[in-house]
Short mmCIF file of C-alpha atoms and ligand atoms in Angstrom, two decimals:
data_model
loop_
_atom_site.label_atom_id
_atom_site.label_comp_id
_atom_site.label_asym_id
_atom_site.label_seq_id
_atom_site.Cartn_x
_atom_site.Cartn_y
_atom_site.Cartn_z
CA UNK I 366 11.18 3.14 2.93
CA UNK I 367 12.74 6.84 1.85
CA UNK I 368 12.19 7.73 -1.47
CA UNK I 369 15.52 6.80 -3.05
CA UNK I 370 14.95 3.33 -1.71
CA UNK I 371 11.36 3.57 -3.20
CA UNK I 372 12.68 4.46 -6.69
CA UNK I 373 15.16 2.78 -6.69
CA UNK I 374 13.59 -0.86 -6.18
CA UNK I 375 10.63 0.21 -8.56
CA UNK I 376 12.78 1.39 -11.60
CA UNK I 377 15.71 -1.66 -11.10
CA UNK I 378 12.43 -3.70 -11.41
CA UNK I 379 10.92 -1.56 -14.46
CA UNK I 380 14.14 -2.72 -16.43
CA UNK I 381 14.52 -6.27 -15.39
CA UNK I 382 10.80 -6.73 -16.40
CA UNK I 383 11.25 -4.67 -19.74
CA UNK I 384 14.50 -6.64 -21.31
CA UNK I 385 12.45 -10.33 -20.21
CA UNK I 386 9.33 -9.39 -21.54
CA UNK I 387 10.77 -8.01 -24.79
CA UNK I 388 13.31 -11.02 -24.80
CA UNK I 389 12.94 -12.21 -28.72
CA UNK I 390 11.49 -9.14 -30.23
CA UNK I 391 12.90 -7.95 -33.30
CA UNK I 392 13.13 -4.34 -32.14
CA UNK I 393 16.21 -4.88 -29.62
CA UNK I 394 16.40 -1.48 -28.02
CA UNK I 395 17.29 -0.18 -24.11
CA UNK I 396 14.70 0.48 -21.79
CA UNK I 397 14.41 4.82 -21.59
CA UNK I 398 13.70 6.65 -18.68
CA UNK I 399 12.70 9.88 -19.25
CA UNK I 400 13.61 12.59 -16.48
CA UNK I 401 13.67 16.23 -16.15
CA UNK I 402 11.93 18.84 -13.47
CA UNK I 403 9.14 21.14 -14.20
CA UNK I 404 7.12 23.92 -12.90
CA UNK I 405 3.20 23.44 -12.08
CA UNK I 406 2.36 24.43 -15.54
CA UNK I 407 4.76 22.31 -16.94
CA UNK I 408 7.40 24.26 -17.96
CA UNK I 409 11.32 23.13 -18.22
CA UNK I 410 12.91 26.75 -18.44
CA UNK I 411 11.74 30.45 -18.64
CA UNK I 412 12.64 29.89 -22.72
CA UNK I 413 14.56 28.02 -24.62
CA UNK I 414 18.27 28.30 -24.05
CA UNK I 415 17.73 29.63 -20.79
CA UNK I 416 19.05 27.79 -17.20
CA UNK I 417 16.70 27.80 -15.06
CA UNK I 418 17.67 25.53 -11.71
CA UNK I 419 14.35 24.20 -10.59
CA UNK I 420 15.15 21.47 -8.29
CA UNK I 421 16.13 21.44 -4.65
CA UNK I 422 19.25 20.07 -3.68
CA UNK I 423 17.48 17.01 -2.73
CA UNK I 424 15.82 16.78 -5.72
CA UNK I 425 19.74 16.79 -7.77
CA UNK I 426 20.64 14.03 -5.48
CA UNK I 427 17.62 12.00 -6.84
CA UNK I 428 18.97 12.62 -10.07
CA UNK I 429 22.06 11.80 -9.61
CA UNK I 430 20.88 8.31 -8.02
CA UNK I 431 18.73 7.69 -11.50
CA UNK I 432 21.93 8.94 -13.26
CA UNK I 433 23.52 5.91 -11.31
CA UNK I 434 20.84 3.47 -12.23
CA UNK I 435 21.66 3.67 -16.06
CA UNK I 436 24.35 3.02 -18.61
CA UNK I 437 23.41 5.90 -21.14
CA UNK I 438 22.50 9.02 -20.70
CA UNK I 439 21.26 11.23 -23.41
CA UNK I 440 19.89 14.90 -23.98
CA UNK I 441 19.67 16.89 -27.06
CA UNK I 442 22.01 19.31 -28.54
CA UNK I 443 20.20 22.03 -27.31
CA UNK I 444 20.89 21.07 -23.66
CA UNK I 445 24.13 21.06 -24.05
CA UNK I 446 24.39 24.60 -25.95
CA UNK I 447 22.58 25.75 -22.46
CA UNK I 448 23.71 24.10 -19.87
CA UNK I 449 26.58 22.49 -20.98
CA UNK I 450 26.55 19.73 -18.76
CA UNK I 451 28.40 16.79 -17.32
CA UNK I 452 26.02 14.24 -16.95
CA UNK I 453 28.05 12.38 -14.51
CA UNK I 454 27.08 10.77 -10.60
CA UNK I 455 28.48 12.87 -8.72
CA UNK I 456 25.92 13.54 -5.62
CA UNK I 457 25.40 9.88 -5.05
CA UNK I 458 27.33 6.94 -5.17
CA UNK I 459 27.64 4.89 -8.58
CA UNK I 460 29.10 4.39 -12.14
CA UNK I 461 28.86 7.51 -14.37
CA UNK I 462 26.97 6.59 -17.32
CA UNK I 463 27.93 6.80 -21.00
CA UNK I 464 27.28 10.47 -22.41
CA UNK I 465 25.37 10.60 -25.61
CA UNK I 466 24.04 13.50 -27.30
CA UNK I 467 21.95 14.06 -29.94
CA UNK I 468 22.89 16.09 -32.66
CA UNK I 469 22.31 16.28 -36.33
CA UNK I 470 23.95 18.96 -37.13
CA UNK I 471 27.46 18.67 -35.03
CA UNK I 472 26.81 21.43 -33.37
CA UNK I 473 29.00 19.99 -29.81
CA UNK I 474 31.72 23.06 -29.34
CA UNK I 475 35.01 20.99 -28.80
CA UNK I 476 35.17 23.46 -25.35
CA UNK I 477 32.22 21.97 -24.08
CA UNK I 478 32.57 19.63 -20.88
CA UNK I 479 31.47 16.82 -22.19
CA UNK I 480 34.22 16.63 -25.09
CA UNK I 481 36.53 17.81 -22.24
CA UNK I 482 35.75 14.73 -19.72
CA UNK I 483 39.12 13.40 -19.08
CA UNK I 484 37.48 10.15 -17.96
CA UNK I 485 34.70 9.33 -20.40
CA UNK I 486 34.36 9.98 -24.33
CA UNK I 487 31.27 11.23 -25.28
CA UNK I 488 29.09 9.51 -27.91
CA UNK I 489 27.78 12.23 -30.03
CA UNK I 490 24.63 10.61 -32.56
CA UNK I 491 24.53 13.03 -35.82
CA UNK I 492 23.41 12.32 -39.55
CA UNK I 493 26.82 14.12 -40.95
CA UNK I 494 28.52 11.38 -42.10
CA UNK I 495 31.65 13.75 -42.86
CA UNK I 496 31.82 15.38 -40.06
CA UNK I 497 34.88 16.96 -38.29
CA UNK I 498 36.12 14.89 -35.66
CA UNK I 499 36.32 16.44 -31.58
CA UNK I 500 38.84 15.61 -29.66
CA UNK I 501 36.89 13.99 -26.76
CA UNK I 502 34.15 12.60 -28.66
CA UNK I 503 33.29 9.63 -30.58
CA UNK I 504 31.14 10.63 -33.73
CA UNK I 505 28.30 7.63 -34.45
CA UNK I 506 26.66 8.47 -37.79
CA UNK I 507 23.29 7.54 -37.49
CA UNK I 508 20.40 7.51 -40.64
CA UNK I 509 18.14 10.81 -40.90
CA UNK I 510 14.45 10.85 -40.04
CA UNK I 511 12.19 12.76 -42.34
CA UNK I 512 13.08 15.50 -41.11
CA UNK I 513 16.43 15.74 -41.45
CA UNK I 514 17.55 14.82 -37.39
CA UNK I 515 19.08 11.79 -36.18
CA UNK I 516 16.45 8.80 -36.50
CA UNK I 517 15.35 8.02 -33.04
CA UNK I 518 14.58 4.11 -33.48
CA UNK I 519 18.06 3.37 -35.57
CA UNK I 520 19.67 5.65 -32.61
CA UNK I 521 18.26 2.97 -29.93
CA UNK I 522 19.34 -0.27 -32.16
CA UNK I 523 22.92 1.31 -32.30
CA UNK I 524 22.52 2.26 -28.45
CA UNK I 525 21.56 -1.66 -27.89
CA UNK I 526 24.63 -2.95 -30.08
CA UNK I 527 26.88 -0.77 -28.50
CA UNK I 528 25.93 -2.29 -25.08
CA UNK I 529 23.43 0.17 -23.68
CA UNK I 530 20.07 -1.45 -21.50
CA UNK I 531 19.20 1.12 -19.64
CA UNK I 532 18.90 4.57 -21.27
CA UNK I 533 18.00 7.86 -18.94
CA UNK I 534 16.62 10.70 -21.20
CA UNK I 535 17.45 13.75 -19.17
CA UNK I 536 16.22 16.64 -21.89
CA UNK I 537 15.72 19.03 -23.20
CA UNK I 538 12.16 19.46 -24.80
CA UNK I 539 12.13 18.41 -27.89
CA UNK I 540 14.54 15.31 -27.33
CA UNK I 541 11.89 14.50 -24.85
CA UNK I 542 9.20 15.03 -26.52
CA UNK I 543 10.38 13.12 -30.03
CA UNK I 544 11.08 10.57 -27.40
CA UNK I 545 7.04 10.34 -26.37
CA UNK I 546 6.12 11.04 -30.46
CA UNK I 547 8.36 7.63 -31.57
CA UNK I 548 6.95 5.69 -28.32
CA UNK I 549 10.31 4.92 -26.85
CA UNK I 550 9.51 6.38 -23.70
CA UNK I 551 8.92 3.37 -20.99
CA UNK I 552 9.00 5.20 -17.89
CA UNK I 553 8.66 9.13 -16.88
CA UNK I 554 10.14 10.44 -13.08
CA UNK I 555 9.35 13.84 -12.93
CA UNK I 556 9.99 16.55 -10.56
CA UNK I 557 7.54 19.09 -9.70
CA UNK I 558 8.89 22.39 -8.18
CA UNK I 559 6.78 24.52 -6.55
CA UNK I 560 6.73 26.99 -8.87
CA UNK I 561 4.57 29.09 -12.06
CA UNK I 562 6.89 29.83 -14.80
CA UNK I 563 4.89 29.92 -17.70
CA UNK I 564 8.06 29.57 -20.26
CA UNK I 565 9.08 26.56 -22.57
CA UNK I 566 7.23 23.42 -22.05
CA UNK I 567 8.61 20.25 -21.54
CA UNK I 568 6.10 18.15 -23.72
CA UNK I 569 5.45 19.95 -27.32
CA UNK I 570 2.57 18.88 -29.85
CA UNK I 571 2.19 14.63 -30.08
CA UNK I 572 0.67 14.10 -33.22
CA UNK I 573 -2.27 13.14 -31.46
CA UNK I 574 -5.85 13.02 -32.45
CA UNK I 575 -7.56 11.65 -29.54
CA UNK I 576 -6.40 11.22 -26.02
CA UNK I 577 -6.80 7.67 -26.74
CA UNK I 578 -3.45 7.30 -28.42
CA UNK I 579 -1.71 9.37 -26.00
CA UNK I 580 0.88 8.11 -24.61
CA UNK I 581 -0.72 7.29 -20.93
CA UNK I 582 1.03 6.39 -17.02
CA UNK I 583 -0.12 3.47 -16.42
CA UNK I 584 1.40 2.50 -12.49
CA UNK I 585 1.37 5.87 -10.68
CA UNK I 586 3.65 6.68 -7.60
CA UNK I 587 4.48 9.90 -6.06
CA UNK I 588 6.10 11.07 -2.77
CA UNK I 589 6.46 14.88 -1.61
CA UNK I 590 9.97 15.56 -0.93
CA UNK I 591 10.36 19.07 0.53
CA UNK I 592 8.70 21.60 -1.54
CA UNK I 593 8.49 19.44 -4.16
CA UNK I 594 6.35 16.37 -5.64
CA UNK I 595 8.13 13.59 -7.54
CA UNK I 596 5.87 11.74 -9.87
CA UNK I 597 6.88 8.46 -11.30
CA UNK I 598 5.77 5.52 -13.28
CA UNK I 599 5.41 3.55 -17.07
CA UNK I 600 4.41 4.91 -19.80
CA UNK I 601 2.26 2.91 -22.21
CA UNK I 602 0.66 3.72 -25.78
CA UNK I 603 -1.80 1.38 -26.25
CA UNK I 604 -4.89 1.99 -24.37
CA UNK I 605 -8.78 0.12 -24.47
CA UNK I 606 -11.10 2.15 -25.82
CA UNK I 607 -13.49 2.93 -23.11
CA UNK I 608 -16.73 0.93 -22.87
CA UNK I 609 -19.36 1.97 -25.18
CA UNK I 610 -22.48 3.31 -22.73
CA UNK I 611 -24.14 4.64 -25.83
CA UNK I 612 -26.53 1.21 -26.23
N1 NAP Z 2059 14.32 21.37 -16.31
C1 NAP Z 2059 15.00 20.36 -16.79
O1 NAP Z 2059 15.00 19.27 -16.20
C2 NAP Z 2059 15.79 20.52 -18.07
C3 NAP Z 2059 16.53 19.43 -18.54
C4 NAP Z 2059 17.25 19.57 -19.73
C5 NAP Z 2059 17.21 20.77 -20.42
N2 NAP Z 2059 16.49 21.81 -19.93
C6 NAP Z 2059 16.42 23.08 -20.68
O2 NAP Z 2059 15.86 22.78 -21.95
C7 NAP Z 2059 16.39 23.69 -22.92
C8 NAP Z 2059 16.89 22.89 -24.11
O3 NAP Z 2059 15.79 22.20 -24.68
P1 NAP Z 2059 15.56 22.28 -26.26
O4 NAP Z 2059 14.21 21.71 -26.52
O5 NAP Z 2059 15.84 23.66 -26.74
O6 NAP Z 2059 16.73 21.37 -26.85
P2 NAP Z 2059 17.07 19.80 -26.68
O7 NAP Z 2059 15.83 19.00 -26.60
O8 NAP Z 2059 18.09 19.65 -25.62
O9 NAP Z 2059 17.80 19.51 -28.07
C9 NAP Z 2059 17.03 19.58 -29.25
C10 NAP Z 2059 17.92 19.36 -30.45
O10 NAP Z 2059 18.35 18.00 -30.51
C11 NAP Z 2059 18.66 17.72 -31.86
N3 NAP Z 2059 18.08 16.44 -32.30
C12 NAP Z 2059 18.71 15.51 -33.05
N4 NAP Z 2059 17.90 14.51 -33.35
C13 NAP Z 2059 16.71 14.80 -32.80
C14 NAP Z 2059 15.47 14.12 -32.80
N5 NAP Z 2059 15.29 12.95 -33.43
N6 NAP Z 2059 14.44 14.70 -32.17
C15 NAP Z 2059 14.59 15.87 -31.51
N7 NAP Z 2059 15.75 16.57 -31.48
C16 NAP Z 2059 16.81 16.02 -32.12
C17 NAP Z 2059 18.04 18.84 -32.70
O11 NAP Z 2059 19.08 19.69 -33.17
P3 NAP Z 2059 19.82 19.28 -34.56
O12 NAP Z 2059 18.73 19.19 -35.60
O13 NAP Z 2059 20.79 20.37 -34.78
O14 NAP Z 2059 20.44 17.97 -34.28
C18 NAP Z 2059 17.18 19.60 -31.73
O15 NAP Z 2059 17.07 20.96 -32.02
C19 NAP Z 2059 17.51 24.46 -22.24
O16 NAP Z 2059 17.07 25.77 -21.95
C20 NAP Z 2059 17.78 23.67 -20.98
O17 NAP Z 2059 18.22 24.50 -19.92
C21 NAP Z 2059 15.77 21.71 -18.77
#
């Protein structure tokens, strides 16, 4: 089986499972698939604001494919100030997903590609609930967090109304790791390019005090392809303790 095939079968299951096992619980919410490529040491760009292409051409197609394997997908504001991005399938074969972006502040230049999409309008999350409108993009005012940016768990239950099940989480840094801080991460694909870097990291501080309630892979798969190493699986945040050998 190549590795698209591989992937592909394991995530389309991931979902399926996620949205029957969850069927009933009060927290309706997609299932979020967190994917981005790294360095060896774990970095996401030489700093932040930078491009920095890190994957292969091979490794973009596989994106694309998980790109086609979602309705949403969302990165931060931050992402698009960089990269200014499409988000859309266009190395494999599929349904572009929704665009969503998070950003408090409404920050999304109206030049931007994703307010310029003549084929999809961009859903842009913010807390400003009198915010000037962008041609382009659809404006979904969402409750503040404690801090001030858009509230990640009322973000998924507006996701969920408006029709989103499968959510792909494509950066940058922070968005991912707020993601991994709220637990609304369910499963990670991550490309490893061969490569030190030594800039921005993709994961920033947890909140953790213990690597006990870190949040933990819990069905590991990887395949080399080329240079580089894709690593896959679910994520989980609730671990045993591990047995007591102190008696
Ligand atoms: N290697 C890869 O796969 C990859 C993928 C994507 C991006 N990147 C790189 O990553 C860099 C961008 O990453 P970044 O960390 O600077 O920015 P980011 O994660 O793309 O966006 C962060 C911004 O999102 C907004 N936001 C709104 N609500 C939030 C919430 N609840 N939690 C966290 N953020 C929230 C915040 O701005 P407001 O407060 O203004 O809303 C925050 O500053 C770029 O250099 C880009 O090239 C690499």
């Amino acid at each position: 089986m190549s590795l698209n095939e591989d992937i592909e079968r394991w995530l389309v299951r991931e979902q399926a499972d996620f949205h029957s096992l969850r069927l009933g619980n009060s927290e309706a919410r997609p299932h979020v698939t967190l994917s981005y490529a790294q360095s060896w040491d774990g970095s996401i760009t030489t700093a932040p604001g930078r491009t920095v292409v890190l994957s292969s051409d091979e490794g973009m197609q596989m994106t694309h494919q998980l790109r086609s394997l979602h309705d949403g997908i969302l990165v931060g504001i931050g992402t698009v100030l960089a990269d200014d991005p499409q988000l859309t399938v266009r190395e494999w074969t599929g349904a572009d997903p929704q665009p969503i972006v998070l950003d408090s502040q409404l920050r999304i230049p109206a030049s931007s590609r994703l307010c310029q999409s003549e084929h999809q309008t961009c859903w842009v999350l913010t807390t400003q609930a009198t915010g000037a409108a962008r041609s382009g993009c659809e404006l979904i005012v969402v409750p503040g967090d404690d801090s001030g940016q858009v509230h990640l768990h009322k973000a998924m239950e507006i996701l969920y109304r408006r029709g989103i099940r499968k959510l792909m989480i494509e950066g940058g840094a922070a968005v991912i790791t707020a993601f991994l801080r709220a637990g609304l991460a369910d499963a990670a694909v991550l490309t490893v390019a061969p490569v030190f870097i030594g800039g921005y990291n993709a994961i920033g501080p947890l909140g953790n005090t213990d690597t006990l309630s870190c949040p933990r892979v819990t069905t590991l798969h990887s395949r080399q392809l080329g240079n580089e190493i894709i690593v896959w699986g679910r994520l989980c945040y609730t671990h045993a303790a591990p047995p007591d050998t102190t008696t």
